[in-house]
PDB file of C-alpha atoms in Angstrom:
ATOM      1  CA  MET A  28     -17.686  30.537 -12.676  1.00  0.00           C
ATOM      2  CA  ALA A  29     -18.302  27.755 -15.161  1.00  0.00           C
ATOM      3  CA  GLN A  30     -17.217  24.325 -14.008  1.00  0.00           C
ATOM      4  CA  ARG A  31     -15.768  21.709 -16.314  1.00  0.00           C
ATOM      5  CA  ILE A  32     -17.481  18.321 -16.171  1.00  0.00           C
ATOM      6  CA  LEU A  33     -15.030  15.446 -16.489  1.00  0.00           C
ATOM      7  CA  GLU A  34     -15.856  12.316 -18.431  1.00  0.00           C
ATOM      8  CA  PRO A  35     -15.315   8.947 -16.657  1.00  0.00           C
ATOM      9  CA  GLY A  36     -12.042   8.268 -18.478  1.00  0.00           C
ATOM     10  CA  GLN A  37     -10.753  11.705 -17.575  1.00  0.00           C
ATOM     11  CA  ILE A  38     -11.653  11.171 -13.913  1.00  0.00           C
ATOM     12  CA  GLU A  39      -9.658   7.930 -13.866  1.00  0.00           C
ATOM     13  CA  THR A  40      -6.672   9.617 -15.509  1.00  0.00           C
ATOM     14  CA  LEU A  41      -6.757  12.485 -13.013  1.00  0.00           C
ATOM     15  CA  ALA A  42      -6.951  10.052 -10.089  1.00  0.00           C
ATOM     16  CA  GLN A  43      -3.982   8.078 -11.390  1.00  0.00           C
ATOM     17  CA  ARG A  44      -1.910  11.245 -11.622  1.00  0.00           C
ATOM     18  CA  SER A  45      -2.614  12.119  -7.991  1.00  0.00           C
ATOM     19  CA  ILE A  46      -1.784   8.664  -6.604  1.00  0.00           C
ATOM     20  CA  PRO A  47       1.902   7.921  -5.926  1.00  0.00           C
ATOM     21  CA  ARG A  48       2.619   5.181  -8.451  1.00  0.00           C
ATOM     22  CA  VAL A  49       5.725   3.702  -6.831  1.00  0.00           C
ATOM     23  CA  ARG A  50       7.190   3.240  -3.354  1.00  0.00           C
ATOM     24  CA  ILE A  51      10.962   2.838  -3.236  1.00  0.00           C
ATOM     25  CA  PRO A  52      12.263   0.538  -0.451  1.00  0.00           C
ATOM     26  CA  ASP A  53      13.841   2.161   2.590  1.00  0.00           C
ATOM     27  CA  ARG A  54      17.360   0.752   2.569  1.00  0.00           C
ATOM     28  CA  ALA A  55      17.946   1.626   6.225  1.00  0.00           C
ATOM     29  CA  GLN A  56      14.767  -0.003   7.555  1.00  0.00           C
ATOM     30  CA  LEU A  57      13.458  -2.710   5.208  1.00  0.00           C
ATOM     31  CA  PHE A  58      15.251  -5.795   6.491  1.00  0.00           C
ATOM     32  CA  ALA A  59      15.507  -4.623  10.107  1.00  0.00           C
ATOM     33  CA  GLN A  60      11.748  -4.146  10.257  1.00  0.00           C
ATOM     34  CA  ARG A  61      11.155  -7.461   8.505  1.00  0.00           C
ATOM     35  CA  GLY A  62      13.333  -9.269  11.020  1.00  0.00           C
ATOM     36  CA  ALA A  63      11.435  -7.707  13.916  1.00  0.00           C
ATOM     37  CA  ARG A  64       8.112  -8.605  12.317  1.00  0.00           C
ATOM     38  CA  LEU A  65       9.167 -12.204  11.753  1.00  0.00           C
ATOM     39  CA  ARG A  66      10.162 -12.526  15.417  1.00  0.00           C
ATOM     40  CA  ALA A  67       6.844 -11.116  16.542  1.00  0.00           C
ATOM     41  CA  LEU A  68       4.916 -13.464  14.263  1.00  0.00           C
ATOM     42  CA  ALA A  69       6.977 -16.446  15.448  1.00  0.00           C
ATOM     43  CA  GLN A  70       5.532 -16.137  18.948  1.00  0.00           C
ATOM     44  CA  GLY A  71       2.886 -18.825  19.289  1.00  0.00           C
ATOM     45  CA  SER A  72       3.045 -19.818  15.618  1.00  0.00           C
ATOM     46  CA  SER A  73       3.028 -23.463  14.563  1.00  0.00           C
ATOM     47  CA  ILE A  74       5.945 -22.595  12.257  1.00  0.00           C
ATOM     48  CA  GLY A  75       7.638 -20.373  14.827  1.00  0.00           C
ATOM     49  CA  ASP A  76      11.027 -22.047  14.440  1.00  0.00           C
ATOM     50  CA  TYR A  77      11.067 -21.381  10.705  1.00  0.00           C
ATOM     51  CA  LEU A  78       9.923 -17.786  11.137  1.00  0.00           C
ATOM     52  CA  SER A  79      12.713 -17.309  13.670  1.00  0.00           C
ATOM     53  CA  LEU A  80      15.230 -18.693  11.169  1.00  0.00           C
ATOM     54  CA  CYS A  81      13.933 -16.265   8.543  1.00  0.00           C
ATOM     55  CA  ALA A  82      14.328 -13.449  11.075  1.00  0.00           C
ATOM     56  CA  ILE A  83      18.010 -14.375  11.338  1.00  0.00           C
ATOM     57  CA  LEU A  84      18.243 -14.184   7.542  1.00  0.00           C
ATOM     58  CA  ALA A  85      16.621 -10.740   7.602  1.00  0.00           C
ATOM     59  CA  ASP A  86      19.055  -9.520  10.263  1.00  0.00           C
ATOM     60  CA  ALA A  87      21.975 -10.731   8.154  1.00  0.00           C
ATOM     61  CA  GLN A  88      20.462  -9.025   5.110  1.00  0.00           C
ATOM     62  CA  HIS A  89      20.251  -5.760   7.034  1.00  0.00           C
ATOM     63  CA  ALA A  90      23.919  -5.983   8.029  1.00  0.00           C
ATOM     64  CA  ALA A  91      25.057  -6.894   4.507  1.00  0.00           C
ATOM     65  CA  LEU A  92      23.084  -4.127   2.817  1.00  0.00           C
ATOM     66  CA  ALA A  93      24.831  -1.420   4.833  1.00  0.00           C
ATOM     67  CA  ASP A  94      27.970  -1.602   2.705  1.00  0.00           C
ATOM     68  CA  PHE A  95      26.703  -3.336  -0.436  1.00  0.00           C
ATOM     69  CA  SER A  96      27.472  -1.427  -3.620  1.00  0.00           C
ATOM     70  CA  ALA A  97      26.227  -2.161  -7.123  1.00  0.00           C
ATOM     71  CA  ASP A  98      26.327  -0.079 -10.275  1.00  0.00           C
ATOM     72  CA  LEU A  99      23.056   1.433 -11.444  1.00  0.00           C
ATOM     73  CA  PRO A 100      22.159   1.405 -15.131  1.00  0.00           C
ATOM     74  CA  SER A 101      23.346   4.404 -17.098  1.00  0.00           C
ATOM     75  CA  ALA A 102      20.980   7.178 -18.131  1.00  0.00           C
ATOM     76  CA  ALA A 103      20.997   5.765 -21.658  1.00  0.00           C
ATOM     77  CA  GLN A 104      20.124   2.267 -20.409  1.00  0.00           C
ATOM     78  CA  ILE A 105      17.267   3.630 -18.309  1.00  0.00           C
ATOM     79  CA  GLU A 106      15.962   5.646 -21.258  1.00  0.00           C
ATOM     80  CA  THR A 107      16.043   2.580 -23.501  1.00  0.00           C
ATOM     81  CA  ALA A 108      14.184   0.523 -20.894  1.00  0.00           C
ATOM     82  CA  GLN A 109      11.527   3.211 -20.491  1.00  0.00           C
ATOM     83  CA  THR A 110      11.113   3.591 -24.247  1.00  0.00           C
ATOM     84  CA  HIS A 111      10.347  -0.103 -24.577  1.00  0.00           C
ATOM     85  CA  ARG A 112       8.376  -0.276 -21.297  1.00  0.00           C
ATOM     86  CA  MET A 113      10.895  -2.714 -19.872  1.00  0.00           C
ATOM     87  CA  PRO A 114      12.384  -2.951 -16.342  1.00  0.00           C
ATOM     88  CA  PRO A 115      15.708  -1.082 -15.971  1.00  0.00           C
ATOM     89  CA  ILE A 116      17.289  -3.724 -13.674  1.00  0.00           C
ATOM     90  CA  PRO A 117      15.738  -6.973 -14.977  1.00  0.00           C
ATOM     91  CA  ALA A 118      16.114  -9.908 -12.615  1.00  0.00           C
ATOM     92  CA  ALA A 119      16.936 -12.450 -15.291  1.00  0.00           C
ATOM     93  CA  SER A 120      19.565 -10.470 -17.194  1.00  0.00           C
ATOM     94  CA  TRP A 121      21.012  -7.610 -15.131  1.00  0.00           C
ATOM     95  CA  PRO A 122      24.733  -8.296 -14.382  1.00  0.00           C
ATOM     96  CA  ARG A 123      25.287  -9.420 -10.800  1.00  0.00           C
ATOM     97  CA  THR A 124      28.258  -8.174  -8.826  1.00  0.00           C
ATOM     98  CA  PRO A 125      30.264 -10.979  -7.149  1.00  0.00           C
ATOM     99  CA  GLN A 126      29.526  -9.249  -3.840  1.00  0.00           C
ATOM    100  CA  TRP A 127      26.203 -11.078  -3.702  1.00  0.00           C
ATOM    101  CA  ARG A 128      28.131 -14.306  -3.077  1.00  0.00           C
ATOM    102  CA  ALA A 129      29.990 -12.649  -0.198  1.00  0.00           C
ATOM    103  CA  THR A 130      26.592 -11.659   1.165  1.00  0.00           C
ATOM    104  CA  LEU A 131      25.499 -15.290   0.924  1.00  0.00           C
ATOM    105  CA  GLN A 132      28.587 -16.298   2.911  1.00  0.00           C
ATOM    106  CA  ALA A 133      27.761 -13.732   5.603  1.00  0.00           C
ATOM    107  CA  ILE A 134      24.177 -14.969   5.800  1.00  0.00           C
ATOM    108  CA  CYS A 135      25.330 -18.577   6.131  1.00  0.00           C
ATOM    109  CA  ILE A 136      27.792 -17.643   8.881  1.00  0.00           C
ATOM    110  CA  ALA A 137      25.059 -15.780  10.777  1.00  0.00           C
ATOM    111  CA  VAL A 138      22.867 -18.874  10.637  1.00  0.00           C
ATOM    112  CA  ALA A 139      25.699 -21.270  11.527  1.00  0.00           C
ATOM    113  CA  LEU A 140      26.450 -19.298  14.704  1.00  0.00           C
ATOM    114  CA  GLN A 141      22.963 -19.863  16.091  1.00  0.00           C
ATOM    115  CA  PRO A 142      22.640 -22.232  19.068  1.00  0.00           C
ATOM    116  CA  ARG A 143      20.588 -25.412  18.723  1.00  0.00           C
ATOM    117  CA  LEU A 144      20.696 -25.253  14.936  1.00  0.00           C
ATOM    118  CA  PRO A 145      18.861 -28.225  13.357  1.00  0.00           C
ATOM    119  CA  ASP A 146      21.231 -30.687  11.704  1.00  0.00           C
ATOM    120  CA  GLU A 147      19.579 -30.294   8.297  1.00  0.00           C
ATOM    121  CA  VAL A 148      20.011 -26.511   8.342  1.00  0.00           C
ATOM    122  CA  ALA A 149      23.624 -26.877   9.488  1.00  0.00           C
ATOM    123  CA  ARG A 150      24.313 -29.173   6.534  1.00  0.00           C
ATOM    124  CA  LEU A 151      22.716 -26.723   4.113  1.00  0.00           C
ATOM    125  CA  VAL A 152      24.777 -23.733   5.212  1.00  0.00           C
ATOM    126  CA  THR A 153      27.949 -25.846   5.243  1.00  0.00           C
ATOM    127  CA  HIS A 154      27.226 -26.905   1.664  1.00  0.00           C
ATOM    128  CA  LEU A 155      26.568 -23.335   0.536  1.00  0.00           C
ATOM    129  CA  ARG A 156      29.713 -21.994   2.179  1.00  0.00           C
ATOM    130  CA  ALA A 157      31.787 -24.591   0.320  1.00  0.00           C
ATOM    131  CA  ALA A 158      29.987 -24.287  -3.020  1.00  0.00           C
ATOM    132  CA  ALA A 159      31.965 -23.173  -6.067  1.00  0.00           C
ATOM    133  CA  PRO A 160      31.134 -19.754  -7.543  1.00  0.00           C
ATOM    134  CA  ASP A 161      29.913 -21.337 -10.793  1.00  0.00           C
ATOM    135  CA  GLU A 162      27.471 -23.530  -8.870  1.00  0.00           C
ATOM    136  CA  LEU A 163      26.066 -20.535  -6.990  1.00  0.00           C
ATOM    137  CA  GLU A 164      25.743 -18.461 -10.153  1.00  0.00           C
ATOM    138  CA  THR A 165      23.916 -21.310 -11.880  1.00  0.00           C
ATOM    139  CA  GLN A 166      21.499 -21.618  -8.961  1.00  0.00           C
ATOM    140  CA  ALA A 167      20.947 -17.850  -9.041  1.00  0.00           C
ATOM    141  CA  ASP A 168      20.191 -18.000 -12.772  1.00  0.00           C
ATOM    142  CA  ILE A 169      17.637 -20.730 -12.094  1.00  0.00           C
ATOM    143  CA  LEU A 170      15.924 -18.762  -9.328  1.00  0.00           C
ATOM    144  CA  LEU A 171      15.822 -15.460 -11.175  1.00  0.00           C
ATOM    145  CA  GLY A 172      14.807 -17.138 -14.407  1.00  0.00           C
ATOM    146  CA  THR A 173      11.952 -18.934 -12.595  1.00  0.00           C
ATOM    147  CA  ARG A 174      12.957 -22.325 -13.976  1.00  0.00           C
ATOM    148  CA  ALA A 175      10.801 -24.008 -11.342  1.00  0.00           C
ATOM    149  CA  SER A 176      11.625 -27.585 -12.302  1.00  0.00           C
ATOM    150  CA  GLU A 177      15.322 -27.005 -11.529  1.00  0.00           C
ATOM    151  CA  ILE A 178      15.048 -25.076  -8.250  1.00  0.00           C
ATOM    152  CA  ASP A 179      16.671 -26.605  -5.177  1.00  0.00           C
ATOM    153  CA  ALA A 180      13.945 -25.742  -2.666  1.00  0.00           C
ATOM    154  CA  ALA A 181      16.150 -26.360   0.370  1.00  0.00           C
ATOM    155  CA  VAL A 182      18.838 -23.791  -0.476  1.00  0.00           C
ATOM    156  CA  ALA A 183      16.612 -21.340  -2.378  1.00  0.00           C
ATOM    157  CA  PRO A 184      15.689 -19.195   0.677  1.00  0.00           C
ATOM    158  CA  PHE A 185      19.367 -18.566   1.460  1.00  0.00           C
ATOM    159  CA  LEU A 186      20.193 -17.712  -2.138  1.00  0.00           C
ATOM    160  CA  MET A 187      17.167 -15.452  -2.450  1.00  0.00           C
ATOM    161  CA  ALA A 188      18.106 -13.654   0.752  1.00  0.00           C
ATOM    162  CA  ALA A 189      21.472 -12.729  -0.783  1.00  0.00           C
ATOM    163  CA  LEU A 190      19.947 -11.823  -4.146  1.00  0.00           C
ATOM    164  CA  GLN A 191      17.392  -9.595  -2.430  1.00  0.00           C
ATOM    165  CA  VAL A 192      20.254  -7.622  -0.882  1.00  0.00           C
ATOM    166  CA  HIS A 193      21.786  -7.166  -4.345  1.00  0.00           C
ATOM    167  CA  TRP A 194      18.559  -5.904  -5.914  1.00  0.00           C
ATOM    168  CA  VAL A 195      17.474  -3.752  -2.981  1.00  0.00           C
ATOM    169  CA  ALA A 196      20.907  -2.100  -3.138  1.00  0.00           C
ATOM    170  CA  LEU A 197      19.905  -1.108  -6.670  1.00  0.00           C
ATOM    171  CA  SER A 198      16.189  -0.379  -6.289  1.00  0.00           C
ATOM    172  CA  SER A 199      16.632   1.782  -3.194  1.00  0.00           C
ATOM    173  CA  ARG A 200      18.662   4.291  -5.236  1.00  0.00           C
ATOM    174  CA  PHE A 201      15.945   5.009  -7.798  1.00  0.00           C
ATOM    175  CA  VAL A 202      13.670   8.043  -7.552  1.00  0.00           C
ATOM    176  CA  ALA A 203      10.011   7.029  -7.348  1.00  0.00           C
ATOM    177  CA  ASP A 204       8.717   9.700  -9.723  1.00  0.00           C
ATOM    178  CA  ALA A 205      11.197   8.600 -12.392  1.00  0.00           C
ATOM    179  CA  VAL A 206      10.048   4.957 -12.416  1.00  0.00           C
ATOM    180  CA  GLN A 207       7.765   4.167 -15.341  1.00  0.00           C
ATOM    181  CA  PRO A 208       5.086   1.426 -15.352  1.00  0.00           C
ATOM    182  CA  LEU A 209       5.493  -1.637 -17.546  1.00  0.00           C
ATOM    183  CA  ASP A 210       3.086  -2.900 -20.181  1.00  0.00           C
ATOM    184  CA  VAL A 211       2.266  -5.750 -17.769  1.00  0.00           C
ATOM    185  CA  PRO A 212       0.910  -4.077 -14.603  1.00  0.00           C
ATOM    186  CA  GLY A 213       1.394  -7.199 -12.485  1.00  0.00           C
ATOM    187  CA  LEU A 214       5.189  -7.126 -12.805  1.00  0.00           C
ATOM    188  CA  CYS A 215       7.657  -5.011 -10.849  1.00  0.00           C
ATOM    189  CA  PRO A 216       8.483  -1.837 -12.810  1.00  0.00           C
ATOM    190  CA  LEU A 217      12.124  -1.991 -11.708  1.00  0.00           C
ATOM    191  CA  CYS A 218      13.178  -5.642 -11.996  1.00  0.00           C
ATOM    192  CA  GLY A 219      10.219  -7.334 -13.699  1.00  0.00           C
ATOM    193  CA  SER A 220       9.666  -9.878 -10.917  1.00  0.00           C
ATOM    194  CA  LEU A 221       6.309 -11.028  -9.619  1.00  0.00           C
ATOM    195  CA  PRO A 222       4.875  -9.599  -6.400  1.00  0.00           C
ATOM    196  CA  VAL A 223       4.686 -11.712  -3.276  1.00  0.00           C
ATOM    197  CA  ALA A 224       1.551  -9.960  -1.987  1.00  0.00           C
ATOM    198  CA  SER A 225       0.028  -6.494  -1.647  1.00  0.00           C
ATOM    199  CA  ILE A 226      -0.502  -3.967   1.135  1.00  0.00           C
ATOM    200  CA  VAL A 227      -3.239  -1.365   1.600  1.00  0.00           C
ATOM    201  CA  TYR A 228      -1.563   1.497   3.427  1.00  0.00           C
ATOM    202  CA  ALA A 229      -3.052   3.596   6.211  1.00  0.00           C
ATOM    203  CA  LYS A 230      -0.773   6.639   6.211  1.00  0.00           C
ATOM    204  CA  THR A 231      -0.630   9.552   3.797  1.00  0.00           C
ATOM    205  CA  PRO A 232       0.207   9.967   0.979  1.00  0.00           C
ATOM    206  CA  TYR A 233      -0.578   6.277   0.426  1.00  0.00           C
ATOM    207  CA  GLN A 234      -3.682   6.004   2.625  1.00  0.00           C
ATOM    208  CA  GLY A 235      -6.273   3.631   1.212  1.00  0.00           C
ATOM    209  CA  TYR A 236      -4.185   2.677  -1.811  1.00  0.00           C
ATOM    210  CA  ARG A 237      -3.076  -0.857  -2.633  1.00  0.00           C
ATOM    211  CA  TYR A 238       0.556  -1.546  -3.575  1.00  0.00           C
ATOM    212  CA  LEU A 239       2.036  -4.775  -4.894  1.00  0.00           C
ATOM    213  CA  HIS A 240       5.324  -5.731  -3.206  1.00  0.00           C
ATOM    214  CA  CYS A 241       8.144  -7.136  -5.345  1.00  0.00           C
ATOM    215  CA  ALA A 242       9.524 -10.405  -4.003  1.00  0.00           C
ATOM    216  CA  LEU A 243      13.048  -9.526  -5.162  1.00  0.00           C
ATOM    217  CA  CYS A 244      13.841  -5.799  -5.068  1.00  0.00           C
ATOM    218  CA  ALA A 245      11.060  -4.736  -2.624  1.00  0.00           C
ATOM    219  CA  CYS A 246       9.816  -1.985  -4.939  1.00  0.00           C
ATOM    220  CA  GLU A 247       6.080  -1.421  -4.505  1.00  0.00           C
ATOM    221  CA  TRP A 248       3.752  -0.227  -7.245  1.00  0.00           C
ATOM    222  CA  HIS A 249       0.164   0.904  -7.198  1.00  0.00           C
ATOM    223  CA  MET A 250      -2.683  -1.235  -8.468  1.00  0.00           C
ATOM    224  CA  VAL A 251      -6.324  -0.343  -8.044  1.00  0.00           C
ATOM    225  CA  ARG A 252      -8.256  -2.417  -5.558  1.00  0.00           C
ATOM    226  CA  VAL A 253     -10.786  -5.111  -6.469  1.00  0.00           C
ATOM    227  CA  GLN A 254      -8.729  -6.133  -9.500  1.00  0.00           C
ATOM    228  CA  CYS A 255      -6.860  -9.392 -10.012  1.00  0.00           C
ATOM    229  CA  SER A 256      -3.135  -8.691  -9.944  1.00  0.00           C
ATOM    230  CA  GLN A 257      -2.547 -11.791 -12.047  1.00  0.00           C
ATOM    231  CA  CYS A 258      -4.960 -11.534 -14.998  1.00  0.00           C
ATOM    232  CA  GLY A 259      -6.544  -8.095 -14.546  1.00  0.00           C
ATOM    233  CA  ALA A 260     -10.133  -9.263 -14.013  1.00  0.00           C
ATOM    234  CA  VAL A 261     -12.352  -6.888 -12.037  1.00  0.00           C
ATOM    235  CA  GLY A 262     -15.717  -6.621 -10.314  1.00  0.00           C
ATOM    236  CA  LYS A 263     -17.793  -9.667  -9.510  1.00  0.00           C
ATOM    237  CA  ASP A 264     -14.969 -12.073 -10.332  1.00  0.00           C
ATOM    238  CA  ILE A 265     -12.980 -10.813  -7.329  1.00  0.00           C
ATOM    239  CA  ALA A 266     -13.631 -12.034  -3.785  1.00  0.00           C
ATOM    240  CA  TYR A 267     -11.863 -11.848  -0.427  1.00  0.00           C
ATOM    241  CA  HIS A 268     -11.235 -14.619   2.083  1.00  0.00           C
ATOM    242  CA  SER A 269      -9.704 -14.781   5.537  1.00  0.00           C
ATOM    243  CA  LEU A 270      -9.439 -17.330   8.308  1.00  0.00           C
ATOM    244  CA  ALA A 271     -11.828 -15.186  10.329  1.00  0.00           C
ATOM    245  CA  SER A 272     -14.479 -15.149   7.609  1.00  0.00           C
ATOM    246  CA  ALA A 273     -14.084 -18.891   7.058  1.00  0.00           C
ATOM    247  CA  SER A 274     -14.934 -19.601  10.696  1.00  0.00           C
ATOM    248  CA  ALA A 275     -17.564 -16.884  11.165  1.00  0.00           C
ATOM    249  CA  ALA A 276     -21.071 -18.060  11.941  1.00  0.00           C
ATOM    250  CA  ASP A 277     -22.485 -15.218   9.845  1.00  0.00           C
ATOM    251  CA  ALA A 278     -20.890 -15.318   6.394  1.00  0.00           C
ATOM    252  CA  ALA A 279     -22.149 -11.800   5.683  1.00  0.00           C
ATOM    253  CA  ALA A 280     -20.492 -10.293   8.768  1.00  0.00           C
ATOM    254  CA  PRO A 281     -17.860  -7.593   8.130  1.00  0.00           C
ATOM    255  CA  ASP A 282     -14.341  -9.010   7.853  1.00  0.00           C
ATOM    256  CA  SER A 283     -11.912  -7.168  10.132  1.00  0.00           C
ATOM    257  CA  ALA A 284      -8.885  -9.376   9.394  1.00  0.00           C
ATOM    258  CA  ALA A 285      -5.571  -7.722   8.563  1.00  0.00           C
ATOM    259  CA  VAL A 286      -4.680 -10.672   6.321  1.00  0.00           C
ATOM    260  CA  ARG A 287      -6.946 -11.676   3.461  1.00  0.00           C
ATOM    261  CA  ALA A 288      -6.649 -13.459   0.153  1.00  0.00           C
ATOM    262  CA  GLU A 289      -7.910 -11.834  -3.028  1.00  0.00           C
ATOM    263  CA  THR A 290      -9.247 -14.560  -5.328  1.00  0.00           C
ATOM    264  CA  CYS A 291     -10.173 -14.407  -8.998  1.00  0.00           C
ATOM    265  CA  GLU A 292     -12.839 -16.516 -10.686  1.00  0.00           C
ATOM    266  CA  GLN A 293     -11.331 -15.886 -14.115  1.00  0.00           C
ATOM    267  CA  CYS A 294      -7.860 -17.349 -13.534  1.00  0.00           C
ATOM    268  CA  HIS A 295      -8.619 -19.165 -10.238  1.00  0.00           C
ATOM    269  CA  SER A 296      -5.538 -17.725  -8.585  1.00  0.00           C
ATOM    270  CA  TYR A 297      -5.030 -15.587  -5.492  1.00  0.00           C
ATOM    271  CA  ARG A 298      -2.618 -13.286  -3.746  1.00  0.00           C
ATOM    272  CA  LYS A 299      -2.775 -12.108  -0.182  1.00  0.00           C
ATOM    273  CA  ILE A 300      -3.572  -8.537   0.689  1.00  0.00           C
ATOM    274  CA  PHE A 301      -2.604  -6.955   4.012  1.00  0.00           C
ATOM    275  CA  TYR A 302      -4.340  -3.987   5.627  1.00  0.00           C
ATOM    276  CA  GLN A 303      -2.147  -1.575   7.535  1.00  0.00           C
ATOM    277  CA  GLU A 304      -5.146   0.051   9.216  1.00  0.00           C
ATOM    278  CA  LYS A 305      -5.837  -3.307  10.898  1.00  0.00           C
ATOM    279  CA  ASP A 306      -2.188  -3.947  11.807  1.00  0.00           C
ATOM    280  CA  PRO A 307       0.366  -1.143  11.270  1.00  0.00           C
ATOM    281  CA  ALA A 308       3.296  -3.593  11.400  1.00  0.00           C
ATOM    282  CA  VAL A 309       2.317  -5.780   8.425  1.00  0.00           C
ATOM    283  CA  ASP A 310       5.161  -6.817   6.129  1.00  0.00           C
ATOM    284  CA  ALA A 311       4.404  -8.395   2.761  1.00  0.00           C
ATOM    285  CA  VAL A 312       7.029 -11.145   2.964  1.00  0.00           C
ATOM    286  CA  ALA A 313       6.788 -11.878   6.699  1.00  0.00           C
ATOM    287  CA  ASP A 314       2.997 -11.862   6.981  1.00  0.00           C
ATOM    288  CA  ASP A 315       2.596 -13.902   3.817  1.00  0.00           C
ATOM    289  CA  LEU A 316       4.930 -16.532   5.232  1.00  0.00           C
ATOM    290  CA  ALA A 317       3.218 -16.553   8.624  1.00  0.00           C
ATOM    291  CA  SER A 318      -0.269 -17.099   7.170  1.00  0.00           C
ATOM    292  CA  LEU A 319       0.200 -20.516   5.574  1.00  0.00           C
ATOM    293  CA  ALA A 320      -3.100 -21.659   7.078  1.00  0.00           C
ATOM    294  CA  LEU A 321      -4.842 -19.284   4.686  1.00  0.00           C
ATOM    295  CA  ASP A 322      -2.948 -20.864   1.778  1.00  0.00           C
ATOM    296  CA  LEU A 323      -4.215 -24.281   2.854  1.00  0.00           C
ATOM    297  CA  LEU A 324      -7.774 -22.961   3.014  1.00  0.00           C
ATOM    298  CA  LEU A 325      -7.566 -21.467  -0.477  1.00  0.00           C
ATOM    299  CA  GLY A 326      -6.012 -24.648  -1.852  1.00  0.00           C
ATOM    300  CA  GLU A 327      -8.949 -26.641  -0.499  1.00  0.00           C
ATOM    301  CA  ARG A 328     -11.283 -24.235  -2.305  1.00  0.00           C
ATOM    302  CA  GLY A 329      -9.555 -24.795  -5.634  1.00  0.00           C
ATOM    303  CA  TYR A 330      -7.412 -21.665  -5.925  1.00  0.00           C
ATOM    304  CA  ALA A 331      -3.699 -21.600  -6.750  1.00  0.00           C
ATOM    305  CA  ARG A 332      -1.117 -19.087  -5.568  1.00  0.00           C
ATOM    306  CA  ALA A 333      -0.297 -16.590  -8.296  1.00  0.00           C
ATOM    307  CA  SER A 334       3.336 -16.453  -7.118  1.00  0.00           C
ATOM    308  CA  GLY A 335       5.429 -17.717  -4.238  1.00  0.00           C
ATOM    309  CA  ASN A 336       7.255 -16.396  -1.211  1.00  0.00           C
ATOM    310  CA  PRO A 337      11.035 -15.847  -1.511  1.00  0.00           C
ATOM    311  CA  PHE A 338      11.581 -17.679   1.792  1.00  0.00           C
ATOM    312  CA  LEU A 339       9.443 -20.718   0.937  1.00  0.00           C
ATOM    313  CA  TRP A 340       9.827 -22.868  -2.151  1.00  0.00           C
ATOM    314  CA  GLN A 341       8.152 -26.110  -3.142  1.00  0.00           C
ATOM    315  CA  ALA A 342      10.356 -29.001  -4.158  1.00  0.00           C
ATOM    316  CA  ALA A 343      10.145 -29.740  -7.861  1.00  0.00           C
ATOM    317  CA  GLU A 344       8.158 -32.834  -8.788  1.00  0.00           C
ATOM    318  CA  ARG A 345      10.317 -35.598 -10.213  1.00  0.00           C
TER     319      ARG A 345
END
C-alpha cells in the first residue's frame, strides 16, 4: 500500500488537530484545589501567612461559585466573536452581574472572621464592605482594563477574587471544542486576559503538552513548548531557569525542578512554567505566588514578568 509523505507544514497542522486546544475549568474543583494547594505551600514558606490568607480567599471563592449565576453570550454573540477572532466574554467589556459584589462581601466576611487577623487586613476588608457600588465598579473597571497606574494594590486581590468567581461561572459553561483561538495566541480565547503562568500536564489526553492558564477565567489554552508566550520567539532565544539550576554546581546538570521560568532574549520577559510530572499538585496561581524567590532571581538577571499574579499587585509609582 502506498504511503503518503506529509510535508512539514502538514505535519504541524495534523499535530495541532490531535492536541486538545482548550481546557475548561472544573467549576466544582478549581478553587477548592487551589485553597488546598496554597495551604500546603504555606508550610515552611517565608510568605506563609500571605499564602494562608490567599487560601481563605480561595475557600470563599469555592463557596460563592456554587450558586453564582451569570448569563452566557447568545449564539449570535458567540458567532460574531468567532468571526472576528475575538473573545466571547471579554474582561474589559462583558456586562458584570451585580452578584459579583455580593461575592466580594462574602469573601470579606470570610476573611474578617479569621482569628489573629492583622490590623491592616482588617481595615481593608472593613473598607471594602462599606464601599459604595459605584466605587467597586470603578475599581473593577480599572483592574479588568489593566490601567496599572490607577490600581489600588492593597484591595486588588480581594476584588480579583470576586471577579474570578464571576468569570469562572461563565467560562466553566463553555464546551472546549467550541472555543476558537484568537489572532493573538498569548491571550485567553474566552476573556482575552493574559495568562499568569503555564503548566505542562502529565495525564492523558494532555500529557506532555503546555497550557497557558488565564489569570481571570481559568481557561487554559495550548501553546507549543520552547516558544515565548509573550512575543512568540522560538528556539535559541528561549531558556529555562529554576532556583535549583541557579544553585547547582554543574550548570549543565539536568534540571528536575517542578517550577521553572521560561525567559526570552527577544523581549526580555518571562513566565513561569510548572511541570505536573514533577509535582502532580501544581496550580498555576498558587505555585506562581509561592515562588517569588524565582521572580527575584530573574529580576536580578534583567528579565521582567510578562504578566502578574491576580493575588499580588505592585503599588503604582507616584
